[in-house]
mmCIF file of N, CA and C in Angstrom:
data_model
loop_
_atom_site.group_PDB
_atom_site.id
_atom_site.type_symbol
_atom_site.label_atom_id
_atom_site.label_comp_id
_atom_site.label_asym_id
_atom_site.label_seq_id
_atom_site.Cartn_x
_atom_site.Cartn_y
_atom_site.Cartn_z
ATOM 1 N N MET O 1 -25.359 1.297 -33.210
ATOM 2 C CA MET O 1 -26.631 0.677 -33.529
ATOM 3 C C MET O 1 -27.811 1.609 -33.232
ATOM 4 N N LYS O 2 -27.629 2.505 -32.257
ATOM 5 C CA LYS O 2 -28.747 3.401 -31.955
ATOM 6 C C LYS O 2 -29.063 4.304 -33.143
ATOM 7 N N ASN O 3 -28.037 4.629 -33.959
ATOM 8 C CA ASN O 3 -28.293 5.445 -35.143
ATOM 9 C C ASN O 3 -29.120 4.685 -36.173
ATOM 10 N N ILE O 4 -28.874 3.390 -36.287
ATOM 11 C CA ILE O 4 -29.659 2.576 -37.222
ATOM 12 C C ILE O 4 -31.116 2.550 -36.782
ATOM 13 N N THR O 5 -31.350 2.330 -35.494
ATOM 14 C CA THR O 5 -32.738 2.275 -35.029
ATOM 15 C C THR O 5 -33.399 3.640 -35.151
ATOM 16 N N ALA O 6 -32.654 4.704 -34.897
ATOM 17 C CA ALA O 6 -33.226 6.050 -35.047
ATOM 18 C C ALA O 6 -33.580 6.324 -36.510
ATOM 19 N N THR O 7 -32.718 5.896 -37.423
ATOM 20 C CA THR O 7 -32.996 6.077 -38.848
ATOM 21 C C THR O 7 -34.227 5.286 -39.268
ATOM 22 N N LEU O 8 -34.320 4.040 -38.809
ATOM 23 C CA LEU O 8 -35.494 3.218 -39.146
ATOM 24 C C LEU O 8 -36.768 3.812 -38.554
ATOM 25 N N LEU O 9 -36.660 4.412 -37.364
ATOM 26 C CA LEU O 9 -37.826 5.103 -36.790
ATOM 27 C C LEU O 9 -38.267 6.225 -37.726
ATOM 28 N N PHE O 10 -37.302 7.008 -38.188
ATOM 29 C CA PHE O 10 -37.600 8.109 -39.097
ATOM 30 C C PHE O 10 -38.274 7.605 -40.367
ATOM 31 N N LEU O 11 -37.857 6.428 -40.824
ATOM 32 C CA LEU O 11 -38.425 5.837 -42.035
ATOM 33 C C LEU O 11 -39.727 5.079 -41.769
ATOM 34 N N ARG O 12 -40.151 5.076 -40.533
ATOM 35 C CA ARG O 12 -41.381 4.410 -40.094
ATOM 36 C C ARG O 12 -41.329 2.889 -40.269
ATOM 37 N N SER O 13 -40.158 2.341 -40.090
ATOM 38 C CA SER O 13 -39.958 0.887 -40.170
ATOM 39 C C SER O 13 -39.972 0.321 -38.746
ATOM 40 N N TYR O 14 -41.113 0.454 -38.095
ATOM 41 C CA TYR O 14 -41.206 0.162 -36.666
ATOM 42 C C TYR O 14 -40.951 -1.302 -36.322
ATOM 43 N N LYS O 15 -41.433 -2.213 -37.136
ATOM 44 C CA LYS O 15 -41.207 -3.635 -36.858
ATOM 45 C C LYS O 15 -39.726 -3.979 -36.970
ATOM 46 N N GLU O 16 -39.043 -3.378 -37.914
ATOM 47 C CA GLU O 16 -37.608 -3.608 -38.059
ATOM 48 C C GLU O 16 -36.849 -3.049 -36.861
ATOM 49 N N VAL O 17 -37.284 -1.894 -36.367
ATOM 50 C CA VAL O 17 -36.656 -1.307 -35.181
ATOM 51 C C VAL O 17 -36.770 -2.276 -34.008
ATOM 52 N N ILE O 18 -37.947 -2.821 -33.802
ATOM 53 C CA ILE O 18 -38.172 -3.740 -32.688
ATOM 54 C C ILE O 18 -37.279 -4.972 -32.825
ATOM 55 N N THR O 19 -37.186 -5.511 -34.026
ATOM 56 C CA THR O 19 -36.342 -6.689 -34.255
ATOM 57 C C THR O 19 -34.885 -6.398 -33.928
ATOM 58 N N ILE O 20 -34.368 -5.286 -34.413
ATOM 59 C CA ILE O 20 -32.977 -4.918 -34.159
ATOM 60 C C ILE O 20 -32.768 -4.636 -32.673
ATOM 61 N N CYS O 21 -33.697 -3.922 -32.060
ATOM 62 C CA CYS O 21 -33.581 -3.624 -30.633
ATOM 63 C C CYS O 21 -33.550 -4.904 -29.808
ATOM 64 N N ASP O 22 -34.387 -5.843 -30.139
ATOM 65 C CA ASP O 22 -34.400 -7.120 -29.420
ATOM 66 C C ASP O 22 -33.040 -7.815 -29.524
ATOM 67 N N GLN O 23 -32.435 -7.777 -30.701
ATOM 68 C CA GLN O 23 -31.119 -8.395 -30.883
ATOM 69 C C GLN O 23 -30.060 -7.688 -30.044
ATOM 70 N N ILE O 24 -30.092 -6.375 -30.036
ATOM 71 C CA ILE O 24 -29.124 -5.602 -29.248
ATOM 72 C C ILE O 24 -29.325 -5.850 -27.755
ATOM 73 N N LEU O 25 -30.584 -5.878 -27.323
ATOM 74 C CA LEU O 25 -30.872 -6.035 -25.896
ATOM 75 C C LEU O 25 -30.490 -7.419 -25.364
ATOM 76 N N LYS O 26 -30.384 -8.410 -26.238
ATOM 77 C CA LYS O 26 -29.884 -9.724 -25.803
ATOM 78 C C LYS O 26 -28.421 -9.623 -25.377
ATOM 79 N N ILE O 27 -27.683 -8.742 -26.045
ATOM 80 C CA ILE O 27 -26.264 -8.558 -25.763
ATOM 81 C C ILE O 27 -26.058 -7.525 -24.662
ATOM 82 N N LYS O 28 -26.843 -6.461 -24.716
ATOM 83 C CA LYS O 28 -26.683 -5.348 -23.779
ATOM 84 C C LYS O 28 -28.054 -4.931 -23.248
ATOM 85 N N PRO O 29 -28.552 -5.649 -22.240
ATOM 86 C CA PRO O 29 -29.914 -5.393 -21.756
ATOM 87 C C PRO O 29 -30.100 -4.036 -21.069
ATOM 88 N N ASP O 30 -28.998 -3.366 -20.754
ATOM 89 C CA ASP O 30 -29.117 -2.064 -20.093
ATOM 90 C C ASP O 30 -28.913 -0.892 -21.056
ATOM 91 N N ALA O 31 -29.082 -1.126 -22.348
ATOM 92 C CA ALA O 31 -28.933 -0.080 -23.360
ATOM 93 C C ALA O 31 -30.190 0.789 -23.362
ATOM 94 N N HIS O 32 -30.165 1.846 -22.566
ATOM 95 C CA HIS O 32 -31.366 2.657 -22.363
ATOM 96 C C HIS O 32 -31.871 3.320 -23.642
ATOM 97 N N GLU O 33 -30.968 3.740 -24.526
ATOM 98 C CA GLU O 33 -31.411 4.379 -25.768
ATOM 99 C C GLU O 33 -32.121 3.372 -26.680
ATOM 100 N N ILE O 34 -31.666 2.136 -26.647
ATOM 101 C CA ILE O 34 -32.292 1.089 -27.449
ATOM 102 C C ILE O 34 -33.670 0.757 -26.873
ATOM 103 N N LEU O 35 -33.763 0.689 -25.542
ATOM 104 C CA LEU O 35 -35.063 0.463 -24.901
ATOM 105 C C LEU O 35 -36.040 1.579 -25.268
ATOM 106 N N SER O 36 -35.537 2.795 -25.294
ATOM 107 C CA SER O 36 -36.384 3.937 -25.640
ATOM 108 C C SER O 36 -36.868 3.854 -27.090
ATOM 109 N N ASN O 37 -35.962 3.533 -28.013
ATOM 110 C CA ASN O 37 -36.357 3.410 -29.418
ATOM 111 C C ASN O 37 -37.352 2.269 -29.610
ATOM 112 N N LYS O 38 -37.124 1.172 -28.895
ATOM 113 C CA LYS O 38 -38.069 0.060 -28.980
ATOM 114 C C LYS O 38 -39.433 0.487 -28.433
ATOM 115 N N GLY O 39 -39.424 1.180 -27.300
ATOM 116 C CA GLY O 39 -40.678 1.650 -26.710
ATOM 117 C C GLY O 39 -41.437 2.585 -27.633
ATOM 118 N N LEU O 40 -40.730 3.485 -28.270
ATOM 119 C CA LEU O 40 -41.372 4.412 -29.200
ATOM 120 C C LEU O 40 -41.982 3.643 -30.380
ATOM 121 N N SER O 41 -41.234 2.674 -30.913
ATOM 122 C CA SER O 41 -41.751 1.873 -32.031
ATOM 123 C C SER O 41 -42.988 1.090 -31.622
ATOM 124 N N LEU O 42 -42.933 0.471 -30.457
ATOM 125 C CA LEU O 42 -44.088 -0.278 -29.963
ATOM 126 C C LEU O 42 -45.309 0.630 -29.829
ATOM 127 N N SER O 43 -45.079 1.823 -29.304
ATOM 128 C CA SER O 43 -46.173 2.776 -29.139
ATOM 129 C C SER O 43 -46.778 3.161 -30.479
ATOM 130 N N LEU O 44 -45.925 3.405 -31.463
ATOM 131 C CA LEU O 44 -46.410 3.802 -32.780
ATOM 132 C C LEU O 44 -47.139 2.674 -33.499
ATOM 133 N N LEU O 45 -46.920 1.444 -33.045
ATOM 134 C CA LEU O 45 -47.671 0.299 -33.569
ATOM 135 C C LEU O 45 -48.914 0.003 -32.736
ATOM 136 N N GLY O 46 -49.159 0.821 -31.707
ATOM 137 C CA GLY O 46 -50.338 0.638 -30.863
ATOM 138 C C GLY O 46 -50.162 -0.404 -29.768
ATOM 139 N N ARG O 47 -48.951 -0.845 -29.550
ATOM 140 C CA ARG O 47 -48.666 -1.846 -28.519
ATOM 141 C C ARG O 47 -48.245 -1.126 -27.236
ATOM 142 N N ASN O 48 -49.194 -0.390 -26.672
ATOM 143 C CA ASN O 48 -48.895 0.568 -25.619
ATOM 144 C C ASN O 48 -48.409 -0.041 -24.313
ATOM 145 N N ASP O 49 -48.918 -1.180 -23.908
ATOM 146 C CA ASP O 49 -48.455 -1.795 -22.661
ATOM 147 C C ASP O 49 -46.974 -2.164 -22.752
ATOM 148 N N GLU O 50 -46.600 -2.775 -23.876
ATOM 149 C CA GLU O 50 -45.193 -3.127 -24.093
ATOM 150 C C GLU O 50 -44.330 -1.869 -24.204
ATOM 151 N N ALA O 51 -44.866 -0.863 -24.870
ATOM 152 C CA ALA O 51 -44.135 0.393 -25.029
ATOM 153 C C ALA O 51 -43.838 1.005 -23.672
ATOM 154 N N LEU O 52 -44.829 1.047 -22.836
ATOM 155 C CA LEU O 52 -44.676 1.644 -21.521
ATOM 156 C C LEU O 52 -43.627 0.914 -20.692
ATOM 157 N N THR O 53 -43.622 -0.394 -20.760
ATOM 158 C CA THR O 53 -42.617 -1.184 -20.032
ATOM 159 C C THR O 53 -41.208 -0.802 -20.479
ATOM 160 N N ASN O 54 -40.992 -0.712 -21.784
ATOM 161 C CA ASN O 54 -39.673 -0.363 -22.303
ATOM 162 C C ASN O 54 -39.285 1.073 -21.984
ATOM 163 N N LEU O 55 -40.213 1.995 -22.127
ATOM 164 C CA LEU O 55 -39.917 3.398 -21.841
ATOM 165 C C LEU O 55 -39.600 3.617 -20.363
ATOM 166 N N ASN O 56 -40.371 2.995 -19.495
ATOM 167 C CA ASN O 56 -40.110 3.139 -18.064
ATOM 168 C C ASN O 56 -38.776 2.524 -17.674
ATOM 169 N N GLU O 57 -38.427 1.391 -18.267
ATOM 170 C CA GLU O 57 -37.136 0.755 -17.993
ATOM 171 C C GLU O 57 -35.993 1.654 -18.464
ATOM 172 N N ALA O 58 -36.155 2.279 -19.621
ATOM 173 C CA ALA O 58 -35.128 3.194 -20.137
ATOM 174 C C ALA O 58 -34.922 4.365 -19.194
ATOM 175 N N VAL O 59 -35.996 4.949 -18.712
ATOM 176 C CA VAL O 59 -35.902 6.080 -17.789
ATOM 177 C C VAL O 59 -35.263 5.639 -16.479
ATOM 178 N N LYS O 60 -35.612 4.451 -16.000
ATOM 179 C CA LYS O 60 -35.056 3.932 -14.752
ATOM 180 C C LYS O 60 -33.538 3.737 -14.875
ATOM 181 N N LEU O 61 -33.080 3.269 -16.027
ATOM 182 C CA LEU O 61 -31.654 3.016 -16.228
ATOM 183 C C LEU O 61 -30.842 4.296 -16.354
ATOM 184 N N GLN O 62 -31.429 5.325 -16.906
ATOM 185 C CA GLN O 62 -30.672 6.551 -17.176
ATOM 186 C C GLN O 62 -31.562 7.780 -16.970
ATOM 187 N N PRO O 63 -31.991 8.028 -15.730
ATOM 188 C CA PRO O 63 -32.946 9.120 -15.494
ATOM 189 C C PRO O 63 -32.404 10.516 -15.779
ATOM 190 N N GLU O 64 -31.085 10.690 -15.748
ATOM 191 C CA GLU O 64 -30.530 12.028 -15.978
ATOM 192 C C GLU O 64 -30.274 12.336 -17.446
ATOM 193 N N ASP O 65 -30.526 11.376 -18.336
ATOM 194 C CA ASP O 65 -30.324 11.599 -19.766
ATOM 195 C C ASP O 65 -31.299 12.677 -20.242
ATOM 196 N N PRO O 66 -30.785 13.747 -20.879
ATOM 197 C CA PRO O 66 -31.677 14.837 -21.306
ATOM 198 C C PRO O 66 -32.753 14.388 -22.294
ATOM 199 N N PHE O 67 -32.481 13.347 -23.060
ATOM 200 C CA PHE O 67 -33.478 12.834 -23.994
ATOM 201 C C PHE O 67 -34.736 12.391 -23.265
ATOM 202 N N PHE O 68 -34.573 11.935 -22.027
ATOM 203 C CA PHE O 68 -35.718 11.423 -21.303
ATOM 204 C C PHE O 68 -36.633 12.536 -20.803
ATOM 205 N N GLY O 69 -36.218 13.775 -20.995
ATOM 206 C CA GLY O 69 -37.152 14.863 -20.802
ATOM 207 C C GLY O 69 -38.299 14.725 -21.797
ATOM 208 N N LEU O 70 -38.017 14.059 -22.902
ATOM 209 C CA LEU O 70 -39.027 13.783 -23.933
ATOM 210 C C LEU O 70 -39.657 12.407 -23.735
ATOM 211 N N THR O 71 -38.872 11.446 -23.298
ATOM 212 C CA THR O 71 -39.369 10.082 -23.168
ATOM 213 C C THR O 71 -40.384 9.945 -22.042
ATOM 214 N N ARG O 72 -40.137 10.593 -20.924
ATOM 215 C CA ARG O 72 -41.071 10.487 -19.803
ATOM 216 C C ARG O 72 -42.465 10.986 -20.193
ATOM 217 N N PRO O 73 -42.592 12.182 -20.810
ATOM 218 C CA PRO O 73 -43.936 12.586 -21.259
ATOM 219 C C PRO O 73 -44.527 11.634 -22.291
ATOM 220 N N LEU O 74 -43.680 11.038 -23.132
ATOM 221 C CA LEU O 74 -44.181 10.055 -24.089
ATOM 222 C C LEU O 74 -44.782 8.862 -23.358
ATOM 223 N N SER O 75 -44.131 8.417 -22.287
ATOM 224 C CA SER O 75 -44.682 7.293 -21.531
ATOM 225 C C SER O 75 -46.009 7.683 -20.891
ATOM 226 N N TRP O 76 -46.142 8.927 -20.479
ATOM 227 C CA TRP O 76 -47.423 9.388 -19.926
ATOM 228 C C TRP O 76 -48.492 9.395 -21.013
ATOM 229 N N LEU O 77 -48.100 9.838 -22.205
ATOM 230 C CA LEU O 77 -49.035 9.868 -23.318
ATOM 231 C C LEU O 77 -49.536 8.462 -23.649
ATOM 232 N N VAL O 78 -48.613 7.506 -23.645
ATOM 233 C CA VAL O 78 -48.979 6.117 -23.908
ATOM 234 C C VAL O 78 -49.973 5.625 -22.875
ATOM 235 N N GLN O 79 -49.807 6.082 -21.622
ATOM 236 C CA GLN O 79 -50.712 5.665 -20.542
ATOM 237 C C GLN O 79 -52.059 6.387 -20.614
ATOM 238 N N GLY O 80 -52.130 7.430 -21.415
ATOM 239 C CA GLY O 80 -53.365 8.204 -21.490
ATOM 240 C C GLY O 80 -53.459 9.289 -20.438
ATOM 241 N N VAL O 81 -52.321 9.630 -19.824
ATOM 242 C CA VAL O 81 -52.307 10.674 -18.807
ATOM 243 C C VAL O 81 -52.525 12.020 -19.497
ATOM 244 N N THR O 82 -53.459 12.801 -18.994
ATOM 245 C CA THR O 82 -53.753 14.094 -19.608
ATOM 246 C C THR O 82 -53.221 15.261 -18.777
ATOM 247 N N LYS O 83 -52.833 14.984 -17.533
ATOM 248 C CA LYS O 83 -52.226 16.011 -16.674
ATOM 249 C C LYS O 83 -50.887 15.480 -16.176
ATOM 250 N N ILE O 84 -49.900 16.337 -16.106
ATOM 251 C CA ILE O 84 -48.564 15.924 -15.636
ATOM 252 C C ILE O 84 -48.668 15.519 -14.165
ATOM 253 N N PRO O 85 -48.193 14.291 -13.871
ATOM 254 C CA PRO O 85 -48.269 13.818 -12.476
ATOM 255 C C PRO O 85 -47.319 14.575 -11.570
#
């Protein structure tokens, strides 16, 4: 399912990504990649508070995932951080 959400992100179908992610997270709430894709979609729709919650939860669940080398700075960007903490 993460490939479907990644493809929809690429196609800029952000609302569809959120809908699918919500369905997946009902079954598997600790799916960090799905939380990350949902957070990115929320951010791209300007829903930054919700995005930050999802991105931070994804990082908390899987902090050693190399993808989160990208997700953590994205969460800072959503927060408006201009200097790395």
